[in-house]
């Protein structure tokens, strides 16, 4: 399977809409967590079992990973989990997906592809356009979680999010206070690799003001 795909390729312009939430979840009224670049979905499989009071959607641009994740779903009883193939940067362009943002209370961007070369930075998943859309549409107190082992990418993501002025960076202690939902309690596959190799993890949590 290809390790990296170019999200700016025209192959990813068209997007399949995510079905109405009442068609994919047992209880569509639960708060929604979106995991952007969910890869095999292992992180969401674990998180959705650990916290059943939320619904979860994983968005992944490598279609084969989404097909495999959906195959895994068939053998198990998940009522709060859905995987969607597509480019996260385009999902909110689809008219049928716009209302999704009303249910989103939390989004994770965990270990996104770094695209090291400057000329490739525009392929990075966190871009001003998606953050501006979220800053104008997400409900207040909604959360954005970012994590990476690449310092330069971390600074790039932080600059874009803080430039919107509608997200406040939370101190770790503030976040942990009175929170029943914490996706950081589950490690992603990339995170397990990073910890095993004793690399540094850079992470932040932002809250919509
Ligand atoms: C380095 S992997 C990290 C996967 C997982 N989040 C983890 O922490 O183990 C980044 C993932 O994001 C996906 N991805 C990259 N750009 C994307 C985009 N624009 N929309 C959706 N998924 C994307 C990649 O295909 C890949 O599976």
PDB file of C-alpha atoms and ligand atoms in Angstrom:
ATOM      1  CA  UNK A   1       0.000   0.000   0.000  1.00  0.00           C
ATOM      2  CA  UNK A   2       1.298   3.503  -0.796  1.00  0.00           C
ATOM      3  CA  UNK A   3       2.687   5.239   2.270  1.00  0.00           C
ATOM      4  CA  UNK A   4       1.876   8.773   1.138  1.00  0.00           C
ATOM      5  CA  UNK A   5      -0.722  10.074  -1.218  1.00  0.00           C
ATOM      6  CA  UNK A   6      -0.846  13.612  -2.526  1.00  0.00           C
ATOM      7  CA  UNK A   7      -4.042  15.158  -1.097  1.00  0.00           C
ATOM      8  CA  UNK A   8      -3.944  17.835  -3.804  1.00  0.00           C
ATOM      9  CA  UNK A   9      -4.294  15.272  -6.589  1.00  0.00           C
ATOM     10  CA  UNK A  10      -7.568  15.690  -8.522  1.00  0.00           C
ATOM     11  CA  UNK A  11      -8.385  12.092  -7.595  1.00  0.00           C
ATOM     12  CA  UNK A  12      -9.357  13.420  -4.134  1.00  0.00           C
ATOM     13  CA  UNK A  13     -11.433  16.446  -5.216  1.00  0.00           C
ATOM     14  CA  UNK A  14     -14.693  14.497  -5.309  1.00  0.00           C
ATOM     15  CA  UNK A  15     -15.853  13.265  -1.949  1.00  0.00           C
ATOM     16  CA  UNK A  16     -18.516  10.777  -0.906  1.00  0.00           C
ATOM     17  CA  UNK A  17     -20.817  12.472   1.567  1.00  0.00           C
ATOM     18  CA  UNK A  18     -20.980  11.006   5.054  1.00  0.00           C
ATOM     19  CA  UNK A  19     -24.504   9.557   5.471  1.00  0.00           C
ATOM     20  CA  UNK A  20     -26.889  11.309   7.907  1.00  0.00           C
ATOM     21  CA  UNK A  21     -25.792  10.485  11.447  1.00  0.00           C
ATOM     22  CA  UNK A  22     -29.076   8.709  12.254  1.00  0.00           C
ATOM     23  CA  UNK A  23     -28.210   6.162   9.536  1.00  0.00           C
ATOM     24  CA  UNK A  24     -24.782   5.323  10.929  1.00  0.00           C
ATOM     25  CA  UNK A  25     -25.089   5.629  14.703  1.00  0.00           C
ATOM     26  CA  UNK A  26     -27.447   4.020  17.184  1.00  0.00           C
ATOM     27  CA  UNK A  27     -27.727   7.354  19.031  1.00  0.00           C
ATOM     28  CA  UNK A  28     -26.997  10.243  16.630  1.00  0.00           C
ATOM     29  CA  UNK A  29     -27.447  12.792  19.428  1.00  0.00           C
ATOM     30  CA  UNK A  30     -24.211  11.820  21.187  1.00  0.00           C
ATOM     31  CA  UNK A  31     -21.298  14.263  20.875  1.00  0.00           C
ATOM     32  CA  UNK A  32     -19.124  13.539  17.863  1.00  0.00           C
ATOM     33  CA  UNK A  33     -15.363  13.085  17.729  1.00  0.00           C
ATOM     34  CA  UNK A  34     -13.622  13.263  14.332  1.00  0.00           C
ATOM     35  CA  UNK A  35     -10.220  11.613  13.878  1.00  0.00           C
ATOM     36  CA  UNK A  36      -8.467  13.069  10.851  1.00  0.00           C
ATOM     37  CA  UNK A  37      -6.019  10.701   9.128  1.00  0.00           C
ATOM     38  CA  UNK A  38      -7.231   7.689  11.092  1.00  0.00           C
ATOM     39  CA  UNK A  39      -5.147   5.171   9.035  1.00  0.00           C
ATOM     40  CA  UNK A  40      -6.161   1.600  10.043  1.00  0.00           C
ATOM     41  CA  UNK A  41      -8.683   2.924  12.572  1.00  0.00           C
ATOM     42  CA  UNK A  42      -7.136   0.991  15.490  1.00  0.00           C
ATOM     43  CA  UNK A  43      -7.127   4.101  17.677  1.00  0.00           C
ATOM     44  CA  UNK A  44     -10.856   4.695  17.109  1.00  0.00           C
ATOM     45  CA  UNK A  45     -11.706   1.018  17.602  1.00  0.00           C
ATOM     46  CA  UNK A  46     -10.130   1.265  21.074  1.00  0.00           C
ATOM     47  CA  UNK A  47     -11.502   4.713  21.929  1.00  0.00           C
ATOM     48  CA  UNK A  48     -15.064   3.903  20.861  1.00  0.00           C
ATOM     49  CA  UNK A  49     -15.090   0.890  23.183  1.00  0.00           C
ATOM     50  CA  UNK A  50     -13.543   2.808  26.059  1.00  0.00           C
ATOM     51  CA  UNK A  51     -15.975   5.718  25.847  1.00  0.00           C
ATOM     52  CA  UNK A  52     -19.381   4.716  24.531  1.00  0.00           C
ATOM     53  CA  UNK A  53     -20.938   8.089  25.361  1.00  0.00           C
ATOM     54  CA  UNK A  54     -19.550   9.568  22.153  1.00  0.00           C
ATOM     55  CA  UNK A  55     -19.831   8.854  18.437  1.00  0.00           C
ATOM     56  CA  UNK A  56     -16.690   8.641  16.302  1.00  0.00           C
ATOM     57  CA  UNK A  57     -15.899   9.222  12.642  1.00  0.00           C
ATOM     58  CA  UNK A  58     -12.493   8.453  11.156  1.00  0.00           C
ATOM     59  CA  UNK A  59     -11.497  10.205   7.924  1.00  0.00           C
ATOM     60  CA  UNK A  60      -8.718   8.633   5.874  1.00  0.00           C
ATOM     61  CA  UNK A  61      -7.403   9.415   2.404  1.00  0.00           C
ATOM     62  CA  UNK A  62      -6.012   5.927   1.683  1.00  0.00           C
ATOM     63  CA  UNK A  63      -9.110   4.083   0.546  1.00  0.00           C
ATOM     64  CA  UNK A  64      -7.788   0.582   1.172  1.00  0.00           C
ATOM     65  CA  UNK A  65      -7.333   1.359   4.871  1.00  0.00           C
ATOM     66  CA  UNK A  66     -10.963   2.491   5.083  1.00  0.00           C
ATOM     67  CA  UNK A  67     -12.177  -0.642   3.292  1.00  0.00           C
ATOM     68  CA  UNK A  68     -10.213  -2.799   5.761  1.00  0.00           C
ATOM     69  CA  UNK A  69     -11.492  -0.841   8.775  1.00  0.00           C
ATOM     70  CA  UNK A  70     -15.074  -1.247   7.556  1.00  0.00           C
ATOM     71  CA  UNK A  71     -14.508  -4.989   7.076  1.00  0.00           C
ATOM     72  CA  UNK A  72     -13.377  -5.228  10.705  1.00  0.00           C
ATOM     73  CA  UNK A  73     -16.576  -3.446  11.743  1.00  0.00           C
ATOM     74  CA  UNK A  74     -18.683  -6.205  10.173  1.00  0.00           C
ATOM     75  CA  UNK A  75     -17.501  -8.813  12.651  1.00  0.00           C
ATOM     76  CA  UNK A  76     -18.010  -6.661  15.734  1.00  0.00           C
ATOM     77  CA  UNK A  77     -20.796  -4.752  17.366  1.00  0.00           C
ATOM     78  CA  UNK A  78     -19.854  -1.084  17.024  1.00  0.00           C
ATOM     79  CA  UNK A  79     -22.797   1.262  17.255  1.00  0.00           C
ATOM     80  CA  UNK A  80     -20.888   4.513  17.614  1.00  0.00           C
ATOM     81  CA  UNK A  81     -18.176   4.273  14.936  1.00  0.00           C
ATOM     82  CA  UNK A  82     -17.948   5.098  11.223  1.00  0.00           C
ATOM     83  CA  UNK A  83     -15.047   5.289   8.765  1.00  0.00           C
ATOM     84  CA  UNK A  84     -15.118   7.514   5.709  1.00  0.00           C
ATOM     85  CA  UNK A  85     -12.740   7.637   2.746  1.00  0.00           C
ATOM     86  CA  UNK A  86     -11.706  11.067   1.556  1.00  0.00           C
ATOM     87  CA  UNK A  87      -9.530  14.114   1.815  1.00  0.00           C
ATOM     88  CA  UNK A  88     -10.178  15.806   5.162  1.00  0.00           C
ATOM     89  CA  UNK A  89      -9.480  19.175   3.569  1.00  0.00           C
ATOM     90  CA  UNK A  90     -12.499  18.768   1.281  1.00  0.00           C
ATOM     91  CA  UNK A  91     -15.049  17.127   3.559  1.00  0.00           C
ATOM     92  CA  UNK A  92     -16.775  20.332   4.550  1.00  0.00           C
ATOM     93  CA  UNK A  93     -16.971  21.514   0.936  1.00  0.00           C
ATOM     94  CA  UNK A  94     -19.643  18.896   0.307  1.00  0.00           C
ATOM     95  CA  UNK A  95     -23.059  20.486   1.017  1.00  0.00           C
ATOM     96  CA  UNK A  96     -24.316  17.298   2.705  1.00  0.00           C
ATOM     97  CA  UNK A  97     -21.386  17.306   5.139  1.00  0.00           C
ATOM     98  CA  UNK A  98     -21.702  20.907   6.273  1.00  0.00           C
ATOM     99  CA  UNK A  99     -24.260  20.115   8.976  1.00  0.00           C
ATOM    100  CA  UNK A 100     -21.883  17.509  10.448  1.00  0.00           C
ATOM    101  CA  UNK A 101     -20.039  20.322  12.175  1.00  0.00           C
ATOM    102  CA  UNK A 102     -23.058  20.965  14.447  1.00  0.00           C
ATOM    103  CA  UNK A 103     -22.447  17.623  16.157  1.00  0.00           C
ATOM    104  CA  UNK A 104     -18.644  17.801  16.357  1.00  0.00           C
ATOM    105  CA  UNK A 105     -17.360  18.444  19.858  1.00  0.00           C
ATOM    106  CA  UNK A 106     -13.816  17.242  19.358  1.00  0.00           C
ATOM    107  CA  UNK A 107     -11.294  16.646  16.548  1.00  0.00           C
ATOM    108  CA  UNK A 108      -7.929  14.918  16.602  1.00  0.00           C
ATOM    109  CA  UNK A 109      -5.060  15.483  14.193  1.00  0.00           C
ATOM    110  CA  UNK A 110      -2.652  12.855  15.475  1.00  0.00           C
ATOM    111  CA  UNK A 111       0.739  12.474  13.816  1.00  0.00           C
ATOM    112  CA  UNK A 112      -0.265  13.919  10.437  1.00  0.00           C
ATOM    113  CA  UNK A 113       2.012  13.339   7.442  1.00  0.00           C
ATOM    114  CA  UNK A 114       4.864  15.848   7.835  1.00  0.00           C
ATOM    115  CA  UNK A 115       5.563  16.712   4.177  1.00  0.00           C
ATOM    116  CA  UNK A 116       9.026  18.022   5.076  1.00  0.00           C
ATOM    117  CA  UNK A 117       9.895  19.960   1.908  1.00  0.00           C
ATOM    118  CA  UNK A 118       8.712  23.569   1.939  1.00  0.00           C
ATOM    119  CA  UNK A 119       7.134  23.219  -1.515  1.00  0.00           C
ATOM    120  CA  UNK A 120       5.001  20.374  -0.079  1.00  0.00           C
ATOM    121  CA  UNK A 121       3.747  22.210   3.027  1.00  0.00           C
ATOM    122  CA  UNK A 122       0.468  22.906   1.219  1.00  0.00           C
ATOM    123  CA  UNK A 123      -0.168  19.133   1.313  1.00  0.00           C
ATOM    124  CA  UNK A 124      -0.228  19.178   5.112  1.00  0.00           C
ATOM    125  CA  UNK A 125      -3.647  18.457   6.479  1.00  0.00           C
ATOM    126  CA  UNK A 126      -3.834  21.446   8.838  1.00  0.00           C
ATOM    127  CA  UNK A 127      -4.334  24.445   6.572  1.00  0.00           C
ATOM    128  CA  UNK A 128      -5.792  27.906   7.304  1.00  0.00           C
ATOM    129  CA  UNK A 129      -8.942  27.072   5.275  1.00  0.00           C
ATOM    130  CA  UNK A 130     -10.026  24.086   7.392  1.00  0.00           C
ATOM    131  CA  UNK A 131      -9.154  25.830  10.663  1.00  0.00           C
ATOM    132  CA  UNK A 132     -11.057  28.961   9.593  1.00  0.00           C
ATOM    133  CA  UNK A 133     -14.084  26.870   8.732  1.00  0.00           C
ATOM    134  CA  UNK A 134     -13.921  25.089  12.103  1.00  0.00           C
ATOM    135  CA  UNK A 135     -13.325  28.315  14.007  1.00  0.00           C
ATOM    136  CA  UNK A 136     -16.443  29.836  12.462  1.00  0.00           C
ATOM    137  CA  UNK A 137     -18.665  26.765  12.681  1.00  0.00           C
ATOM    138  CA  UNK A 138     -17.756  24.592  15.679  1.00  0.00           C
ATOM    139  CA  UNK A 139     -19.698  25.135  18.864  1.00  0.00           C
ATOM    140  CA  UNK A 140     -17.905  26.925  21.660  1.00  0.00           C
ATOM    141  CA  UNK A 141     -15.966  24.652  24.066  1.00  0.00           C
ATOM    142  CA  UNK A 142     -15.326  22.168  21.224  1.00  0.00           C
ATOM    143  CA  UNK A 143     -11.792  20.778  21.244  1.00  0.00           C
ATOM    144  CA  UNK A 144      -8.929  20.276  18.796  1.00  0.00           C
ATOM    145  CA  UNK A 145      -6.160  17.832  19.730  1.00  0.00           C
ATOM    146  CA  UNK A 146      -2.847  17.857  17.871  1.00  0.00           C
ATOM    147  CA  UNK A 147       0.154  15.568  18.314  1.00  0.00           C
ATOM    148  CA  UNK A 148       3.317  14.941  16.330  1.00  0.00           C
ATOM    149  CA  UNK A 149       6.939  13.921  16.769  1.00  0.00           C
ATOM    150  CA  UNK A 150       8.063  16.557  14.205  1.00  0.00           C
ATOM    151  CA  UNK A 151       8.855  19.852  15.949  1.00  0.00           C
ATOM    152  CA  UNK A 152       8.685  21.974  12.798  1.00  0.00           C
ATOM    153  CA  UNK A 153       5.293  20.510  11.861  1.00  0.00           C
ATOM    154  CA  UNK A 154       4.052  21.124  15.414  1.00  0.00           C
ATOM    155  CA  UNK A 155       5.010  24.799  15.212  1.00  0.00           C
ATOM    156  CA  UNK A 156       3.379  25.051  11.776  1.00  0.00           C
ATOM    157  CA  UNK A 157       0.093  23.594  13.106  1.00  0.00           C
ATOM    158  CA  UNK A 158       0.185  25.744  16.245  1.00  0.00           C
ATOM    159  CA  UNK A 159       0.750  28.902  14.185  1.00  0.00           C
ATOM    160  CA  UNK A 160      -2.248  28.168  11.976  1.00  0.00           C
ATOM    161  CA  UNK A 161      -4.602  27.319  14.841  1.00  0.00           C
ATOM    162  CA  UNK A 162      -3.596  30.209  17.069  1.00  0.00           C
ATOM    163  CA  UNK A 163      -3.818  32.652  14.120  1.00  0.00           C
ATOM    164  CA  UNK A 164      -7.578  32.068  13.988  1.00  0.00           C
ATOM    165  CA  UNK A 165      -7.903  33.779  17.427  1.00  0.00           C
ATOM    166  CA  UNK A 166     -11.031  31.730  18.134  1.00  0.00           C
ATOM    167  CA  UNK A 167      -9.173  28.824  19.744  1.00  0.00           C
ATOM    168  CA  UNK A 168      -7.594  29.054  23.170  1.00  0.00           C
ATOM    169  CA  UNK A 169      -4.697  26.747  24.025  1.00  0.00           C
ATOM    170  CA  UNK A 170      -5.439  24.777  27.185  1.00  0.00           C
ATOM    171  CA  UNK A 171      -2.928  23.950  29.871  1.00  0.00           C
ATOM    172  CA  UNK A 172      -2.813  20.180  30.391  1.00  0.00           C
ATOM    173  CA  UNK A 173      -3.997  20.536  33.999  1.00  0.00           C
ATOM    174  CA  UNK A 174      -6.968  22.703  32.949  1.00  0.00           C
ATOM    175  CA  UNK A 175      -7.990  20.109  30.409  1.00  0.00           C
ATOM    176  CA  UNK A 176      -7.811  17.164  32.786  1.00  0.00           C
ATOM    177  CA  UNK A 177     -10.035  18.913  35.311  1.00  0.00           C
ATOM    178  CA  UNK A 178     -13.574  17.479  35.213  1.00  0.00           C
ATOM    179  CA  UNK A 179     -13.186  15.798  31.847  1.00  0.00           C
ATOM    180  CA  UNK A 180     -14.823  12.454  31.257  1.00  0.00           C
ATOM    181  CA  UNK A 181     -13.713  12.406  27.602  1.00  0.00           C
ATOM    182  CA  UNK A 182     -10.003  12.304  26.862  1.00  0.00           C
ATOM    183  CA  UNK A 183      -8.824  10.791  23.551  1.00  0.00           C
ATOM    184  CA  UNK A 184      -5.229  11.267  24.689  1.00  0.00           C
ATOM    185  CA  UNK A 185      -5.670   8.285  27.010  1.00  0.00           C
ATOM    186  CA  UNK A 186      -5.453   5.961  23.975  1.00  0.00           C
ATOM    187  CA  UNK A 187      -2.230   5.743  21.978  1.00  0.00           C
ATOM    188  CA  UNK A 188      -2.338   5.720  18.172  1.00  0.00           C
ATOM    189  CA  UNK A 189      -0.169   3.262  16.224  1.00  0.00           C
ATOM    190  CA  UNK A 190       2.291   6.004  15.285  1.00  0.00           C
ATOM    191  CA  UNK A 191       2.421   7.123  18.903  1.00  0.00           C
ATOM    192  CA  UNK A 192       3.292   3.585  20.058  1.00  0.00           C
ATOM    193  CA  UNK A 193       6.158   3.536  17.541  1.00  0.00           C
ATOM    194  CA  UNK A 194       7.368   6.971  18.651  1.00  0.00           C
ATOM    195  CA  UNK A 195       7.312   5.969  22.326  1.00  0.00           C
ATOM    196  CA  UNK A 196       9.124   2.690  21.583  1.00  0.00           C
ATOM    197  CA  UNK A 197      11.844   4.660  19.812  1.00  0.00           C
ATOM    198  CA  UNK A 198      12.037   7.224  22.628  1.00  0.00           C
ATOM    199  CA  UNK A 199      11.266  10.161  20.349  1.00  0.00           C
ATOM    200  CA  UNK A 200       9.775  13.363  21.711  1.00  0.00           C
ATOM    201  CA  UNK A 201       6.058  14.006  21.327  1.00  0.00           C
ATOM    202  CA  UNK A 202       4.776  17.557  20.845  1.00  0.00           C
ATOM    203  CA  UNK A 203       1.118  18.012  21.703  1.00  0.00           C
ATOM    204  CA  UNK A 204      -1.496  20.681  22.326  1.00  0.00           C
ATOM    205  CA  UNK A 205      -5.181  20.949  23.059  1.00  0.00           C
ATOM    206  CA  UNK A 206      -7.224  23.908  21.835  1.00  0.00           C
ATOM    207  CA  UNK A 207     -10.713  24.913  22.865  1.00  0.00           C
ATOM    208  CA  UNK A 208     -13.096  26.989  20.764  1.00  0.00           C
ATOM    209  CA  UNK A 209     -13.833  30.167  22.665  1.00  0.00           C
TER     210      UNK A 209
HETATM  211  C1  LIG B   1       1.458   9.333   9.720  1.00  0.00           C
HETATM  212  S1  LIG B   1      -0.152   8.646   9.546  1.00  0.00           S
HETATM  213  C2  LIG B   1      -0.763   8.705  11.224  1.00  0.00           C
HETATM  214  C3  LIG B   1      -1.939   7.810  11.423  1.00  0.00           C
HETATM  215  C4  LIG B   1      -2.574   7.838  12.810  1.00  0.00           C
HETATM  216  N1  LIG B   1      -3.233   9.120  13.051  1.00  0.00           N
HETATM  217  C5  LIG B   1      -1.576   7.545  13.877  1.00  0.00           C
HETATM  218  O1  LIG B   1      -1.281   8.464  14.680  1.00  0.00           O
HETATM  219  O2  LIG B   1      -1.103   6.394  13.956  1.00  0.00           O
HETATM  220  C6  LIG B   1      -1.085   9.957   8.776  1.00  0.00           C
HETATM  221  C7  LIG B   1      -2.361   9.464   8.138  1.00  0.00           C
HETATM  222  O3  LIG B   1      -3.113  10.565   7.629  1.00  0.00           O
HETATM  223  C8  LIG B   1      -3.634  10.219   6.348  1.00  0.00           C
HETATM  224  N2  LIG B   1      -3.865  11.477   5.625  1.00  0.00           N
HETATM  225  C9  LIG B   1      -2.931  12.317   5.129  1.00  0.00           C
HETATM  226  N3  LIG B   1      -3.498  13.401   4.549  1.00  0.00           N
HETATM  227  C10 LIG B   1      -4.842  13.239   4.689  1.00  0.00           C
HETATM  228  C11 LIG B   1      -5.965  14.015   4.307  1.00  0.00           C
HETATM  229  N4  LIG B   1      -5.826  15.168   3.658  1.00  0.00           N
HETATM  230  N5  LIG B   1      -7.201  13.553   4.623  1.00  0.00           N
HETATM  231  C12 LIG B   1      -7.362  12.383   5.278  1.00  0.00           C
HETATM  232  N6  LIG B   1      -6.325  11.592   5.663  1.00  0.00           N
HETATM  233  C13 LIG B   1      -5.081  12.030   5.388  1.00  0.00           C
HETATM  234  C14 LIG B   1      -2.553   9.342   5.752  1.00  0.00           C
HETATM  235  O4  LIG B   1      -2.994   8.551   4.672  1.00  0.00           O
HETATM  236  C15 LIG B   1      -2.129   8.519   6.960  1.00  0.00           C
HETATM  237  O5  LIG B   1      -2.913   7.362   7.114  1.00  0.00           O
END
